[in-house]
Each structure stands twice: as C-alpha cells, then as structure tokens.
Amino acid sequence: MIRRSLAVFVAALVIVPSAFAVRVHVRVEGKTQTIFGTTAPLVDVKANALDALESASNAGEFYYHVQPTSFGPYVDQIARYAAAGQTGWVFKVNGASPPVGADAVTLKDGDTVLWYWAQFGAAGGPKTLLLERAGTQKNCYRVYLQDDTGARTAAIDTVLHVGRKRTVPTQGSTQAAIACVGKHTGLVRATLAGAVRSNALS
C-alpha cells in the first residue's frame, strides 16, 4: 500500500507543471535609484512581463500597485512613486517597448525585462542606457542609448560610475561610446542626463 501511494505521489510530481515557467533577467529603475536588480539577475517568472514585476517584488520586498482599466491591468505605482500627470511606470522587453500591456507579453528564457519610472514630454519618454563590455578590451565598456523600438545609438557624454567613487566620461563616435576604467573593484554603471540609468557590470 505504501509503495502504491508513493508511486501515485511521484507520478503526480511528474505531471504537475511548475508554477514558474521561465527564467528572465529583471531590473526595476526608480525615479532616483535602482529599486531591484542592479545587475538584472535571473528571476523565476510565471509567463509575462507583469509576472516579472511580481517576482521581482517578492524577491526585493518592494510594493507595487496595479489598477484595473478597460485596456487591461495598469501599473500605477512602484515603491514610493505613484503615476501622475506626465509621469508613470513603463517597461521594456529586450530593450524595446511592446505595443501591448505587460500581461500580454509572453516571456521566454533569457529575456530581459526592465521596468522604469518615466517622465513623458512632447518627444515621448526617456531613452534607456545599456552597458556592455567592449569586446576583448579589458575593463572597457560600450554604452548605448535605446529608444522605444530597441534601436541603439552611441551614448556620447555618458559618465561611468565605478564603485562609489570614480567616474569616467565616455568618448567616441556616433557608432560607439567607449570608456576604459582600468583595474577596479565594485560595479560599473552609466548615467546620462535625461536617460534611464544603465544596468551594472563588474
């Protein structure tokens, strides 16, 4: 009887799907600082970009609020800042802003989800910064600006923050903005006035 019960239990474990379907990189950038995931860590997510915010909220223990609307769920607050007027919370998946709500964007393993505070004007919302290592050059980084379509341009005049103290201005052409910071400890990030701060790299 015990053997039969154990076999049924094992079979149930095999056929029941996991509560989390994908592992994606998640980062949440607030108005003045990063709320979650400076380095965009991998997080277990059920299915979509709204689920990614839920998983990040659980991992980072921060508050967010969703307002039901006729267009679907709308994230009207993350942490201390509520959406108001021309400011609010938006998201990107793999650098681009989807044309649908967060609950309608199905994620796949390895995707990157960025939620961020944005102020909108005549030209739309802010561009986001993306930091990458500059190929095989040791301690060198490329910085890009990404628009809502995910298109990249060189982020000239950005500043790299190395740990808590040192900053290095980037230089380059319209094709590439590169800065080499030398031997260092701590994380490297990029900032530029009017843009959403970048991810962090070691």
Short mmCIF file of C-alpha atoms in Angstrom, two decimals:
data_model
loop_
_atom_site.label_atom_id
_atom_site.label_comp_id
_atom_site.label_asym_id
_atom_site.label_seq_id
_atom_site.Cartn_x
_atom_site.Cartn_y
_atom_site.Cartn_z
CA MET A 1 0.00 0.00 0.00
CA ILE A 2 2.84 2.36 0.88
CA ARG A 3 4.58 1.53 -2.40
CA ARG A 4 1.45 2.24 -4.40
CA SER A 5 0.88 5.58 -2.62
CA LEU A 6 4.48 6.56 -3.27
CA ALA A 7 4.13 5.71 -6.97
CA VAL A 8 0.99 7.86 -7.25
CA PHE A 9 2.77 10.72 -5.47
CA VAL A 10 5.79 10.51 -7.81
CA ALA A 11 3.51 10.39 -10.87
CA ALA A 12 1.70 13.49 -9.62
CA LEU A 13 5.02 15.30 -9.28
CA VAL A 14 5.90 14.44 -12.86
CA ILE A 15 2.67 15.59 -14.48
CA VAL A 16 2.00 18.77 -12.46
CA PRO A 17 3.54 21.75 -14.30
CA SER A 18 5.91 24.06 -12.48
CA ALA A 19 4.44 27.25 -11.02
CA PHE A 20 7.25 29.13 -12.77
CA ALA A 21 7.71 28.61 -16.48
CA VAL A 22 10.69 30.81 -17.44
CA ARG A 23 13.82 32.43 -16.02
CA VAL A 24 14.36 36.01 -17.15
CA HIS A 25 16.58 38.96 -16.24
CA VAL A 26 14.67 41.63 -14.32
CA ARG A 27 15.57 45.18 -13.28
CA VAL A 28 13.40 47.95 -11.80
CA GLU A 29 14.72 51.51 -12.05
CA GLY A 30 13.07 54.08 -9.82
CA LYS A 31 12.89 57.84 -10.04
CA THR A 32 16.17 58.38 -8.16
CA GLN A 33 17.69 54.93 -7.66
CA THR A 34 17.51 51.27 -8.57
CA ILE A 35 14.68 49.50 -6.77
CA PHE A 36 15.62 45.97 -7.80
CA GLY A 37 18.24 44.10 -9.78
CA THR A 38 21.17 46.42 -10.43
CA THR A 39 22.81 43.63 -12.44
CA ALA A 40 19.49 42.35 -13.87
CA PRO A 41 19.61 38.95 -12.13
CA LEU A 42 17.74 35.90 -13.36
CA VAL A 43 14.34 35.53 -11.72
CA ASP A 44 11.74 32.76 -11.98
CA VAL A 45 8.63 34.13 -13.71
CA LYS A 46 5.27 32.52 -14.48
CA ALA A 47 4.69 33.81 -18.00
CA ASN A 48 4.61 37.53 -18.79
CA ALA A 49 6.16 40.95 -18.09
CA LEU A 50 3.67 41.71 -15.34
CA ASP A 51 4.57 38.42 -13.68
CA ALA A 52 8.21 39.54 -13.88
CA LEU A 53 7.35 42.58 -11.76
CA GLU A 54 5.54 40.34 -9.28
CA SER A 55 8.55 38.03 -8.98
CA ALA A 56 10.91 40.98 -8.54
CA SER A 57 8.59 42.43 -5.90
CA ASN A 58 8.70 39.18 -3.95
CA ALA A 59 12.47 38.90 -4.22
CA GLY A 60 13.16 42.56 -3.45
CA GLU A 61 10.33 43.08 -0.97
CA PHE A 62 9.04 46.27 -2.58
CA TYR A 63 5.46 47.40 -3.08
CA TYR A 64 3.68 47.91 -6.38
CA HIS A 65 0.05 48.52 -7.31
CA VAL A 66 -1.96 47.52 -10.37
CA GLN A 67 -5.06 49.46 -11.40
CA PRO A 68 -7.65 47.59 -13.49
CA THR A 69 -8.63 49.53 -16.63
CA SER A 70 -10.66 48.88 -19.75
CA PHE A 71 -7.34 48.33 -21.56
CA GLY A 72 -6.10 45.78 -19.02
CA PRO A 73 -4.02 45.99 -15.84
CA TYR A 74 -2.04 49.24 -15.44
CA VAL A 75 0.90 49.54 -13.04
CA ASP A 76 0.23 52.90 -11.41
CA GLN A 77 2.78 52.69 -8.60
CA ILE A 78 6.07 51.02 -7.75
CA ALA A 79 7.72 51.67 -4.38
CA ARG A 80 7.06 55.26 -3.22
CA TYR A 81 6.12 56.89 -6.52
CA ALA A 82 2.64 56.79 -8.00
CA ALA A 83 1.95 57.67 -11.62
CA ALA A 84 0.55 61.18 -12.07
CA GLY A 85 0.13 63.55 -14.99
CA GLN A 86 3.01 63.04 -17.43
CA THR A 87 4.93 60.62 -15.21
CA GLY A 88 4.45 56.92 -14.72
CA TRP A 89 5.80 53.39 -14.93
CA VAL A 90 6.61 51.68 -18.22
CA PHE A 91 8.52 48.59 -19.26
CA LYS A 92 10.74 47.18 -21.97
CA VAL A 93 11.47 43.63 -23.01
CA ASN A 94 14.88 43.06 -24.58
CA GLY A 95 15.31 46.81 -24.95
CA ALA A 96 12.03 47.55 -26.75
CA SER A 97 8.65 48.82 -25.55
CA PRO A 98 5.96 46.34 -26.63
CA PRO A 99 2.77 47.76 -28.17
CA VAL A 100 0.62 45.81 -25.68
CA GLY A 101 0.17 45.64 -21.93
CA ALA A 102 2.60 43.83 -19.66
CA ASP A 103 0.16 40.98 -19.08
CA ALA A 104 0.05 40.29 -22.83
CA VAL A 105 3.82 39.97 -23.35
CA THR A 106 4.78 36.31 -23.07
CA LEU A 107 8.40 35.87 -22.00
CA LYS A 108 10.92 33.20 -22.90
CA ASP A 109 14.03 32.01 -21.07
CA GLY A 110 16.81 34.58 -21.06
CA ASP A 111 14.65 37.62 -21.89
CA THR A 112 15.43 40.91 -20.14
CA VAL A 113 12.61 42.90 -18.57
CA LEU A 114 13.15 46.48 -17.45
CA TRP A 115 10.51 48.41 -15.50
CA TYR A 116 11.30 52.10 -15.06
CA TRP A 117 9.98 55.46 -13.94
CA ALA A 118 9.46 57.79 -16.89
CA GLN A 119 8.55 61.40 -17.44
CA PHE A 120 6.87 62.00 -20.78
CA GLY A 121 7.08 65.11 -22.90
CA ALA A 122 6.49 66.17 -26.50
CA ALA A 123 9.19 63.75 -27.66
CA GLY A 124 7.83 60.85 -25.62
CA GLY A 125 9.55 59.11 -22.73
CA PRO A 126 13.24 58.86 -21.84
CA LYS A 127 15.68 56.59 -23.61
CA THR A 128 17.30 53.82 -21.61
CA LEU A 129 21.02 53.19 -21.23
CA LEU A 130 22.57 49.80 -21.96
CA LEU A 131 26.07 48.94 -20.74
CA GLU A 132 28.11 46.16 -22.39
CA ARG A 133 31.70 45.04 -22.22
CA ALA A 134 33.73 46.33 -25.15
CA GLY A 135 34.73 43.07 -26.77
CA THR A 136 38.09 41.74 -25.66
CA GLN A 137 39.30 45.07 -24.27
CA LYS A 138 39.86 44.53 -20.56
CA ASN A 139 38.00 46.92 -18.24
CA CYS A 140 36.47 48.76 -21.21
CA TYR A 141 32.75 49.28 -21.75
CA ARG A 142 30.39 50.40 -24.50
CA VAL A 143 27.34 52.49 -23.67
CA TYR A 144 24.24 52.69 -25.86
CA LEU A 145 21.00 54.64 -25.78
CA GLN A 146 17.95 52.59 -26.69
CA ASP A 147 14.71 54.13 -27.94
CA ASP A 148 11.27 52.54 -27.62
CA THR A 149 11.88 50.30 -30.63
CA GLY A 150 15.10 48.98 -29.10
CA ALA A 151 17.27 50.74 -31.70
CA ARG A 152 20.72 51.57 -30.35
CA THR A 153 22.80 54.71 -30.76
CA ALA A 154 26.08 55.57 -29.11
CA ALA A 155 25.56 57.27 -25.75
CA ILE A 156 28.10 60.07 -26.07
CA ASP A 157 28.84 62.13 -22.93
CA THR A 158 27.62 59.45 -20.55
CA VAL A 159 29.50 59.02 -17.29
CA LEU A 160 30.64 55.66 -15.97
CA HIS A 161 30.43 55.27 -12.21
CA VAL A 162 32.99 52.83 -10.87
CA GLY A 163 32.09 51.55 -7.43
CA ARG A 164 31.10 54.55 -5.31
CA LYS A 165 33.88 56.97 -6.07
CA ARG A 166 35.34 57.14 -9.54
CA THR A 167 33.66 58.44 -12.68
CA VAL A 168 34.90 58.26 -16.24
CA PRO A 169 33.33 60.22 -19.11
CA THR A 170 32.77 58.21 -22.27
CA GLN A 171 34.16 59.26 -25.61
CA GLY A 172 33.57 58.05 -29.13
CA SER A 173 31.71 58.50 -32.35
CA THR A 174 28.08 58.07 -33.34
CA GLN A 175 28.77 54.34 -33.74
CA ALA A 176 30.35 53.61 -30.36
CA ALA A 177 30.77 55.29 -26.98
CA ILE A 178 33.58 53.53 -25.12
CA ALA A 179 35.29 54.14 -21.80
CA CYS A 180 38.10 52.18 -20.16
CA VAL A 181 38.15 52.36 -16.39
CA GLY A 182 41.30 50.42 -15.58
CA LYS A 183 41.64 47.92 -12.76
CA HIS A 184 38.80 48.36 -10.30
CA THR A 185 36.59 46.79 -7.69
CA GLY A 186 32.85 47.13 -7.49
CA LEU A 187 30.24 47.56 -10.18
CA VAL A 188 30.30 49.87 -13.19
CA ARG A 189 27.18 51.79 -14.30
CA ALA A 190 26.42 54.51 -16.80
CA THR A 191 24.32 57.64 -16.36
CA LEU A 192 23.29 60.43 -18.71
CA ALA A 193 21.01 63.37 -18.01
CA GLY A 194 17.51 62.68 -19.28
CA ALA A 195 18.07 58.93 -19.72
CA VAL A 196 17.29 55.94 -17.52
CA ARG A 197 20.43 54.69 -15.73
CA SER A 198 22.08 51.56 -17.12
CA ASN A 199 22.45 48.06 -15.86
CA ALA A 200 25.58 47.35 -13.80
CA LEU A 201 28.54 45.14 -14.73
CA SER A 202 31.61 44.07 -12.79
#
